Structures are given as structure tokens and as C-alpha cells.
Amino acid sequence: MEDTSKKFKQQGKFKVVEGSILTPENSGLKLIVNFINMKGTVDDEIYKTFDKKWQKIKQDVKGLYSTKTGEYKLGTLSKETTAVQSDVWVAHLLVKNEGVVNDEALGVALKKLATFALAEKATVHVSSLLMKQSNKMLELLKTHLLENGVSVAVYNEQQ
């Protein structure tokens, strides 16, 4: 019997936006991707961007680290998102160790993010600042999000 699961699955849409992740496009719920690390530090370039509008993100990430549980391991999508607006949430992916993105953990976390985004009927938004941190980011976005029907917007941040 023929496998029809992929035959009828709609692909997500991909677009590059010239602008800031702080003003995500699209209607409906928007999930902004944030990478967090094993040490709980918040000194990446992305936090400088977030701090221009949403200081709450840095506080929440520090809180996640200080109250870490057995689920605080590479490849985790935090159960707690940061709602910065009613229709804009920040999803925290624990994918960095020693300041370097672990691509295997990123793939695992993006797979979990795809399930969450589909359940919430959300689009996913990624800053170019995060895209630069992993050579496989685009490939992983395609494999785990776009091919599973989640639309993705990448913002070309002007620093």
C-alpha cells in the first residue's frame, strides 16, 4: 500500500524579511526562536536586539536556568515560552554548550518546536543572528519545520 502521509502534507512557506525580529510579520500567533545555553548566560547578540524592546526575555532565560530541572538538557524546547505580546511568544531552545550550537540538539529541539507550532497554528520567526550560529540551521529548518507544514520567516537583522 502506498504511503500517503507525505503525499497530502502541505509544506510550510519560507520567506526572508528585511527588518527586525522585533516586528514579526504575519497574522496569528508568531513564535520567535531563541537559543539558550547550558550555563544560563544571556550575552549573545540576539539578547542585545531583544533588550531594545523585550527585556523580559533575558529575565525569563535566567529564571529557566536558576530553576532548571531534569529537563534542562541539550535538545530541549522549554515548556515555558515568553509572551512578549498577546500574539508573539519567544520559544527557548536549549541547543548551546560552551557557546557553540550543537546541531544535533538543534534538530531535536526544532522537531519539538514543529509539533508545538502546528498545535498552536503558529508561524516560526528566526533572526539572522541565530542563523549565523549554525551552518546547518537552514537545512534543519527545512527538514523539521517547512517539510512538516510550519511556515518560517527569517529576519535579516541590520546591526
Short mmCIF file of N, CA and C in Angstrom, two decimals, residues 17-144:
data_model
loop_
_atom_site.label_atom_id
_atom_site.label_comp_id
_atom_site.label_asym_id
_atom_site.label_seq_id
_atom_site.Cartn_x
_atom_site.Cartn_y
_atom_site.Cartn_z
N VAL A 17 12.82 38.31 5.44
CA VAL A 17 12.28 39.64 5.70
C VAL A 17 13.44 40.59 5.99
N GLU A 18 13.48 41.69 5.27
CA GLU A 18 14.47 42.73 5.57
C GLU A 18 13.88 43.57 6.70
N GLY A 19 14.39 43.37 7.88
CA GLY A 19 13.85 44.09 9.03
C GLY A 19 14.19 43.38 10.32
N SER A 20 13.58 43.82 11.37
CA SER A 20 13.90 43.34 12.71
C SER A 20 12.95 42.26 13.19
N ILE A 21 13.50 41.33 13.92
CA ILE A 21 12.71 40.28 14.56
C ILE A 21 11.74 40.89 15.59
N LEU A 22 11.99 42.13 15.99
CA LEU A 22 11.15 42.79 16.98
C LEU A 22 9.79 43.19 16.42
N THR A 23 9.64 43.13 15.10
CA THR A 23 8.36 43.43 14.46
C THR A 23 8.01 42.29 13.51
N PRO A 24 7.70 41.11 14.07
CA PRO A 24 7.43 39.96 13.21
C PRO A 24 6.17 40.13 12.37
N GLU A 25 6.27 39.70 11.12
CA GLU A 25 5.14 39.79 10.18
C GLU A 25 4.25 38.57 10.31
N ASN A 26 3.11 38.60 9.67
CA ASN A 26 2.09 37.55 9.59
C ASN A 26 1.01 37.80 10.63
N SER A 27 -0.16 37.23 10.34
CA SER A 27 -1.24 37.28 11.30
C SER A 27 -1.18 36.01 12.13
N GLY A 28 -1.90 35.99 13.20
CA GLY A 28 -1.91 34.81 14.06
C GLY A 28 -0.72 34.78 15.01
N LEU A 29 -0.58 33.67 15.68
CA LEU A 29 0.48 33.51 16.66
C LEU A 29 1.84 33.39 15.98
N LYS A 30 2.80 34.13 16.50
CA LYS A 30 4.17 34.12 15.97
C LYS A 30 5.11 33.62 17.07
N LEU A 31 5.89 32.58 16.76
CA LEU A 31 6.86 32.03 17.70
C LEU A 31 8.25 32.47 17.27
N ILE A 32 8.91 33.25 18.10
CA ILE A 32 10.27 33.69 17.82
C ILE A 32 11.23 32.69 18.46
N VAL A 33 12.20 32.25 17.69
CA VAL A 33 13.18 31.28 18.17
C VAL A 33 14.28 31.98 18.96
N ASN A 34 14.60 31.40 20.11
CA ASN A 34 15.72 31.87 20.93
C ASN A 34 16.56 30.67 21.32
N PHE A 35 17.89 30.80 21.18
CA PHE A 35 18.80 29.75 21.63
C PHE A 35 19.23 30.05 23.06
N ILE A 36 19.16 29.05 23.92
CA ILE A 36 19.71 29.22 25.26
C ILE A 36 20.81 28.18 25.46
N ASN A 37 21.66 28.45 26.46
CA ASN A 37 22.80 27.57 26.66
C ASN A 37 22.79 26.91 28.03
N MET A 38 23.68 25.95 28.19
CA MET A 38 23.75 25.16 29.42
C MET A 38 24.15 26.00 30.63
N LYS A 39 24.81 27.13 30.42
CA LYS A 39 25.29 27.94 31.54
C LYS A 39 24.30 29.03 31.96
N GLY A 40 23.25 29.23 31.20
CA GLY A 40 22.27 30.24 31.54
C GLY A 40 22.71 31.67 31.28
N THR A 41 23.79 31.85 30.52
CA THR A 41 24.24 33.21 30.22
C THR A 41 23.42 33.79 29.08
N VAL A 42 23.29 35.10 29.09
CA VAL A 42 22.46 35.80 28.11
C VAL A 42 23.27 36.96 27.50
N ASP A 43 24.41 36.62 26.93
CA ASP A 43 25.28 37.67 26.41
C ASP A 43 25.45 37.63 24.89
N ASP A 44 24.65 36.83 24.21
CA ASP A 44 24.71 36.77 22.74
C ASP A 44 24.17 38.05 22.12
N GLU A 45 24.49 38.23 20.85
CA GLU A 45 23.99 39.38 20.09
C GLU A 45 22.46 39.44 20.07
N ILE A 46 21.81 38.29 20.04
CA ILE A 46 20.35 38.27 19.96
C ILE A 46 19.72 38.96 21.19
N TYR A 47 20.37 38.83 22.35
CA TYR A 47 19.82 39.46 23.55
C TYR A 47 19.94 40.98 23.49
N LYS A 48 20.96 41.47 22.82
CA LYS A 48 21.07 42.92 22.63
C LYS A 48 19.91 43.43 21.79
N THR A 49 19.53 42.65 20.80
CA THR A 49 18.37 43.01 19.97
C THR A 49 17.09 42.92 20.79
N PHE A 50 16.90 41.81 21.50
CA PHE A 50 15.69 41.64 22.31
C PHE A 50 15.55 42.76 23.34
N ASP A 51 16.67 43.16 23.96
CA ASP A 51 16.63 44.17 25.02
C ASP A 51 16.13 45.53 24.54
N LYS A 52 16.18 45.77 23.24
CA LYS A 52 15.67 47.04 22.72
C LYS A 52 14.17 47.18 22.96
N LYS A 53 13.48 46.05 23.08
CA LYS A 53 12.02 46.09 23.21
C LYS A 53 11.49 45.17 24.31
N TRP A 54 12.17 44.03 24.52
CA TRP A 54 11.64 43.00 25.41
C TRP A 54 12.68 42.51 26.41
N GLN A 55 12.92 43.27 27.47
CA GLN A 55 13.89 42.88 28.49
C GLN A 55 13.44 41.61 29.24
N LYS A 56 12.16 41.33 29.20
CA LYS A 56 11.58 40.18 29.89
C LYS A 56 12.21 38.86 29.43
N ILE A 57 12.67 38.79 28.19
CA ILE A 57 13.24 37.55 27.66
C ILE A 57 14.48 37.17 28.47
N LYS A 58 15.36 38.12 28.69
CA LYS A 58 16.60 37.84 29.44
C LYS A 58 16.26 37.37 30.86
N GLN A 59 15.30 38.01 31.49
CA GLN A 59 14.89 37.61 32.84
C GLN A 59 14.35 36.19 32.85
N ASP A 60 13.52 35.86 31.87
CA ASP A 60 12.93 34.52 31.81
C ASP A 60 13.99 33.45 31.57
N VAL A 61 14.98 33.73 30.72
CA VAL A 61 16.03 32.75 30.46
C VAL A 61 16.87 32.53 31.72
N LYS A 62 17.18 33.59 32.43
CA LYS A 62 17.91 33.44 33.70
C LYS A 62 17.08 32.63 34.69
N GLY A 63 15.78 32.85 34.69
CA GLY A 63 14.88 32.10 35.56
C GLY A 63 14.83 30.62 35.20
N LEU A 64 14.81 30.32 33.90
CA LEU A 64 14.83 28.92 33.46
C LEU A 64 16.08 28.22 33.95
N TYR A 65 17.22 28.92 33.88
CA TYR A 65 18.47 28.33 34.32
C TYR A 65 18.49 28.13 35.83
N SER A 66 18.03 29.12 36.57
CA SER A 66 18.09 29.04 38.03
C SER A 66 17.14 27.98 38.60
N THR A 67 16.07 27.68 37.89
CA THR A 67 15.11 26.68 38.36
C THR A 67 15.15 25.42 37.51
N LYS A 68 16.30 25.18 36.87
CA LYS A 68 16.39 24.05 35.94
C LYS A 68 16.04 22.73 36.63
N THR A 69 15.42 21.88 35.85
CA THR A 69 15.01 20.57 36.34
C THR A 69 15.72 19.51 35.51
N GLY A 70 15.30 18.29 35.63
CA GLY A 70 15.88 17.20 34.85
C GLY A 70 15.72 17.41 33.35
N GLU A 71 14.82 18.30 32.97
CA GLU A 71 14.58 18.57 31.56
C GLU A 71 15.53 19.62 31.00
N TYR A 72 16.45 20.11 31.80
CA TYR A 72 17.40 21.12 31.35
C TYR A 72 18.60 20.40 30.72
N LYS A 73 18.38 19.95 29.47
CA LYS A 73 19.44 19.24 28.74
C LYS A 73 19.38 19.64 27.28
N LEU A 74 20.48 19.43 26.59
CA LEU A 74 20.55 19.80 25.17
C LEU A 74 19.42 19.15 24.38
N GLY A 75 18.84 19.91 23.47
CA GLY A 75 17.76 19.41 22.62
C GLY A 75 16.38 19.67 23.19
N THR A 76 16.32 20.37 24.31
CA THR A 76 15.04 20.65 24.97
C THR A 76 14.40 21.91 24.40
N LEU A 77 13.11 21.85 24.19
CA LEU A 77 12.29 23.04 23.94
C LEU A 77 11.63 23.35 25.27
N SER A 78 11.95 24.51 25.83
CA SER A 78 11.41 24.85 27.14
C SER A 78 9.89 24.82 27.10
N LYS A 79 9.30 24.25 28.14
CA LYS A 79 7.84 24.22 28.24
C LYS A 79 7.29 25.62 28.47
N GLU A 80 8.16 26.50 28.92
CA GLU A 80 7.74 27.88 29.19
C GLU A 80 8.22 28.80 28.08
N THR A 81 7.28 29.45 27.43
CA THR A 81 7.62 30.45 26.44
C THR A 81 7.52 31.82 27.11
N THR A 82 8.08 32.82 26.48
CA THR A 82 7.96 34.18 26.98
C THR A 82 6.98 34.92 26.09
N ALA A 83 5.84 35.29 26.63
CA ALA A 83 4.85 36.05 25.87
C ALA A 83 5.24 37.52 25.93
N VAL A 84 5.69 38.06 24.80
CA VAL A 84 6.09 39.46 24.76
C VAL A 84 4.97 40.35 24.23
N GLN A 85 4.00 39.75 23.58
CA GLN A 85 2.75 40.37 23.14
C GLN A 85 1.74 39.24 23.12
N SER A 86 0.48 39.57 22.99
CA SER A 86 -0.53 38.51 23.02
C SER A 86 -0.36 37.52 21.86
N ASP A 87 0.16 38.00 20.74
CA ASP A 87 0.32 37.13 19.57
C ASP A 87 1.79 36.89 19.19
N VAL A 88 2.71 37.21 20.11
CA VAL A 88 4.14 36.98 19.88
C VAL A 88 4.73 36.32 21.11
N TRP A 89 5.20 35.09 20.93
CA TRP A 89 5.82 34.35 22.02
C TRP A 89 7.24 34.00 21.61
N VAL A 90 8.13 33.93 22.59
CA VAL A 90 9.50 33.52 22.34
C VAL A 90 9.67 32.09 22.83
N ALA A 91 10.09 31.22 21.92
CA ALA A 91 10.32 29.81 22.24
C ALA A 91 11.81 29.62 22.51
N HIS A 92 12.12 29.03 23.66
CA HIS A 92 13.51 28.87 24.08
C HIS A 92 13.99 27.44 23.78
N LEU A 93 15.01 27.34 22.94
CA LEU A 93 15.58 26.06 22.56
C LEU A 93 16.95 25.92 23.23
N LEU A 94 17.13 24.90 24.04
CA LEU A 94 18.39 24.67 24.73
C LEU A 94 19.30 23.88 23.79
N VAL A 95 20.14 24.62 23.05
CA VAL A 95 20.94 23.99 22.00
C VAL A 95 22.42 24.40 22.02
N LYS A 96 22.81 25.19 23.00
CA LYS A 96 24.19 25.67 23.05
C LYS A 96 24.93 25.10 24.25
N ASN A 97 26.18 24.71 23.99
CA ASN A 97 27.05 24.24 25.05
C ASN A 97 28.42 24.85 24.81
N GLU A 98 28.98 25.47 25.85
CA GLU A 98 30.28 26.14 25.71
C GLU A 98 30.24 27.19 24.61
N GLY A 99 29.10 27.86 24.44
CA GLY A 99 28.98 28.94 23.47
C GLY A 99 28.80 28.50 22.02
N VAL A 100 28.69 27.19 21.78
CA VAL A 100 28.58 26.66 20.42
C VAL A 100 27.26 25.92 20.27
N VAL A 101 26.59 26.15 19.13
CA VAL A 101 25.34 25.45 18.86
C VAL A 101 25.65 23.99 18.53
N ASN A 102 24.97 23.09 19.21
CA ASN A 102 25.07 21.67 18.95
C ASN A 102 23.99 21.35 17.91
N ASP A 103 24.41 21.05 16.67
CA ASP A 103 23.45 20.87 15.58
C ASP A 103 22.51 19.69 15.81
N GLU A 104 22.99 18.65 16.45
CA GLU A 104 22.12 17.50 16.74
C GLU A 104 21.03 17.92 17.72
N ALA A 105 21.41 18.65 18.76
CA ALA A 105 20.42 19.15 19.72
C ALA A 105 19.46 20.13 19.06
N LEU A 106 19.97 20.94 18.14
CA LEU A 106 19.12 21.89 17.41
C LEU A 106 18.06 21.15 16.61
N GLY A 107 18.45 20.07 15.95
CA GLY A 107 17.48 19.28 15.19
C GLY A 107 16.39 18.70 16.08
N VAL A 108 16.79 18.18 17.23
CA VAL A 108 15.82 17.61 18.18
C VAL A 108 14.85 18.69 18.67
N ALA A 109 15.40 19.86 19.03
CA ALA A 109 14.56 20.95 19.54
C ALA A 109 13.64 21.50 18.46
N LEU A 110 14.13 21.60 17.22
CA LEU A 110 13.28 22.09 16.13
C LEU A 110 12.14 21.13 15.82
N LYS A 111 12.39 19.85 15.96
CA LYS A 111 11.33 18.86 15.76
C LYS A 111 10.22 19.08 16.80
N LYS A 112 10.62 19.34 18.04
CA LYS A 112 9.65 19.62 19.10
C LYS A 112 8.93 20.94 18.84
N LEU A 113 9.68 21.92 18.33
CA LEU A 113 9.08 23.22 18.01
C LEU A 113 8.04 23.07 16.90
N ALA A 114 8.31 22.22 15.92
CA ALA A 114 7.36 21.99 14.83
C ALA A 114 6.04 21.44 15.37
N THR A 115 6.12 20.48 16.26
CA THR A 115 4.92 19.90 16.87
C THR A 115 4.14 20.98 17.63
N PHE A 116 4.86 21.80 18.39
CA PHE A 116 4.23 22.88 19.16
C PHE A 116 3.58 23.91 18.23
N ALA A 117 4.33 24.32 17.19
CA ALA A 117 3.81 25.33 16.25
C ALA A 117 2.56 24.83 15.53
N LEU A 118 2.56 23.58 15.12
CA LEU A 118 1.38 23.03 14.45
C LEU A 118 0.19 22.98 15.40
N ALA A 119 0.43 22.59 16.64
CA ALA A 119 -0.66 22.52 17.62
C ALA A 119 -1.25 23.90 17.90
N GLU A 120 -0.40 24.91 17.90
CA GLU A 120 -0.83 26.28 18.19
C GLU A 120 -1.21 27.06 16.93
N LYS A 121 -1.05 26.44 15.76
CA LYS A 121 -1.30 27.09 14.47
C LYS A 121 -0.47 28.37 14.34
N ALA A 122 0.81 28.25 14.66
CA ALA A 122 1.72 29.40 14.70
C ALA A 122 2.73 29.35 13.56
N THR A 123 3.27 30.52 13.24
CA THR A 123 4.41 30.61 12.33
C THR A 123 5.66 30.79 13.18
N VAL A 124 6.81 30.41 12.61
CA VAL A 124 8.08 30.49 13.33
C VAL A 124 8.93 31.59 12.72
N HIS A 125 9.56 32.38 13.59
CA HIS A 125 10.35 33.54 13.16
C HIS A 125 11.75 33.44 13.74
N VAL A 126 12.76 33.62 12.86
CA VAL A 126 14.15 33.41 13.24
C VAL A 126 14.97 34.62 12.83
N SER A 127 15.80 35.09 13.73
CA SER A 127 16.71 36.21 13.43
C SER A 127 17.93 35.69 12.67
N SER A 128 18.45 36.49 11.77
CA SER A 128 19.68 36.14 11.07
C SER A 128 20.84 36.00 12.05
N LEU A 129 20.73 36.62 13.22
CA LEU A 129 21.76 36.48 14.25
C LEU A 129 21.87 35.04 14.72
N LEU A 130 20.76 34.32 14.74
CA LEU A 130 20.79 32.90 15.10
C LEU A 130 21.21 32.04 13.91
N MET A 131 20.82 32.45 12.71
CA MET A 131 21.18 31.69 11.51
C MET A 131 22.70 31.58 11.38
N LYS A 132 23.42 32.61 11.80
CA LYS A 132 24.88 32.63 11.70
C LYS A 132 25.55 31.68 12.68
N GLN A 133 24.82 31.22 13.68
CA GLN A 133 25.42 30.38 14.72
C GLN A 133 25.49 28.90 14.37
N SER A 134 24.82 28.50 13.30
CA SER A 134 24.83 27.09 12.89
C SER A 134 24.88 27.00 11.37
N ASN A 135 25.85 26.27 10.87
CA ASN A 135 25.96 26.07 9.42
C ASN A 135 24.81 25.23 8.88
N LYS A 136 24.17 24.45 9.74
CA LYS A 136 23.09 23.55 9.32
C LYS A 136 21.71 24.11 9.59
N MET A 137 21.64 25.34 10.08
CA MET A 137 20.35 25.91 10.51
C MET A 137 19.30 25.88 9.39
N LEU A 138 19.66 26.33 8.21
CA LEU A 138 18.70 26.38 7.10
C LEU A 138 18.22 24.97 6.75
N GLU A 139 19.13 24.04 6.68
CA GLU A 139 18.79 22.65 6.38
C GLU A 139 17.87 22.08 7.45
N LEU A 140 18.16 22.36 8.71
CA LEU A 140 17.33 21.85 9.81
C LEU A 140 15.95 22.50 9.83
N LEU A 141 15.88 23.78 9.52
CA LEU A 141 14.57 24.45 9.41
C LEU A 141 13.73 23.79 8.33
N LYS A 142 14.36 23.50 7.21
CA LYS A 142 13.63 22.87 6.09
C LYS A 142 13.13 21.48 6.50
N THR A 143 14.04 20.69 7.05
CA THR A 143 13.70 19.30 7.41
C THR A 143 12.63 19.21 8.49
N HIS A 144 12.79 19.99 9.55
CA HIS A 144 11.93 19.81 10.71
C HIS A 144 10.71 20.73 10.75
#
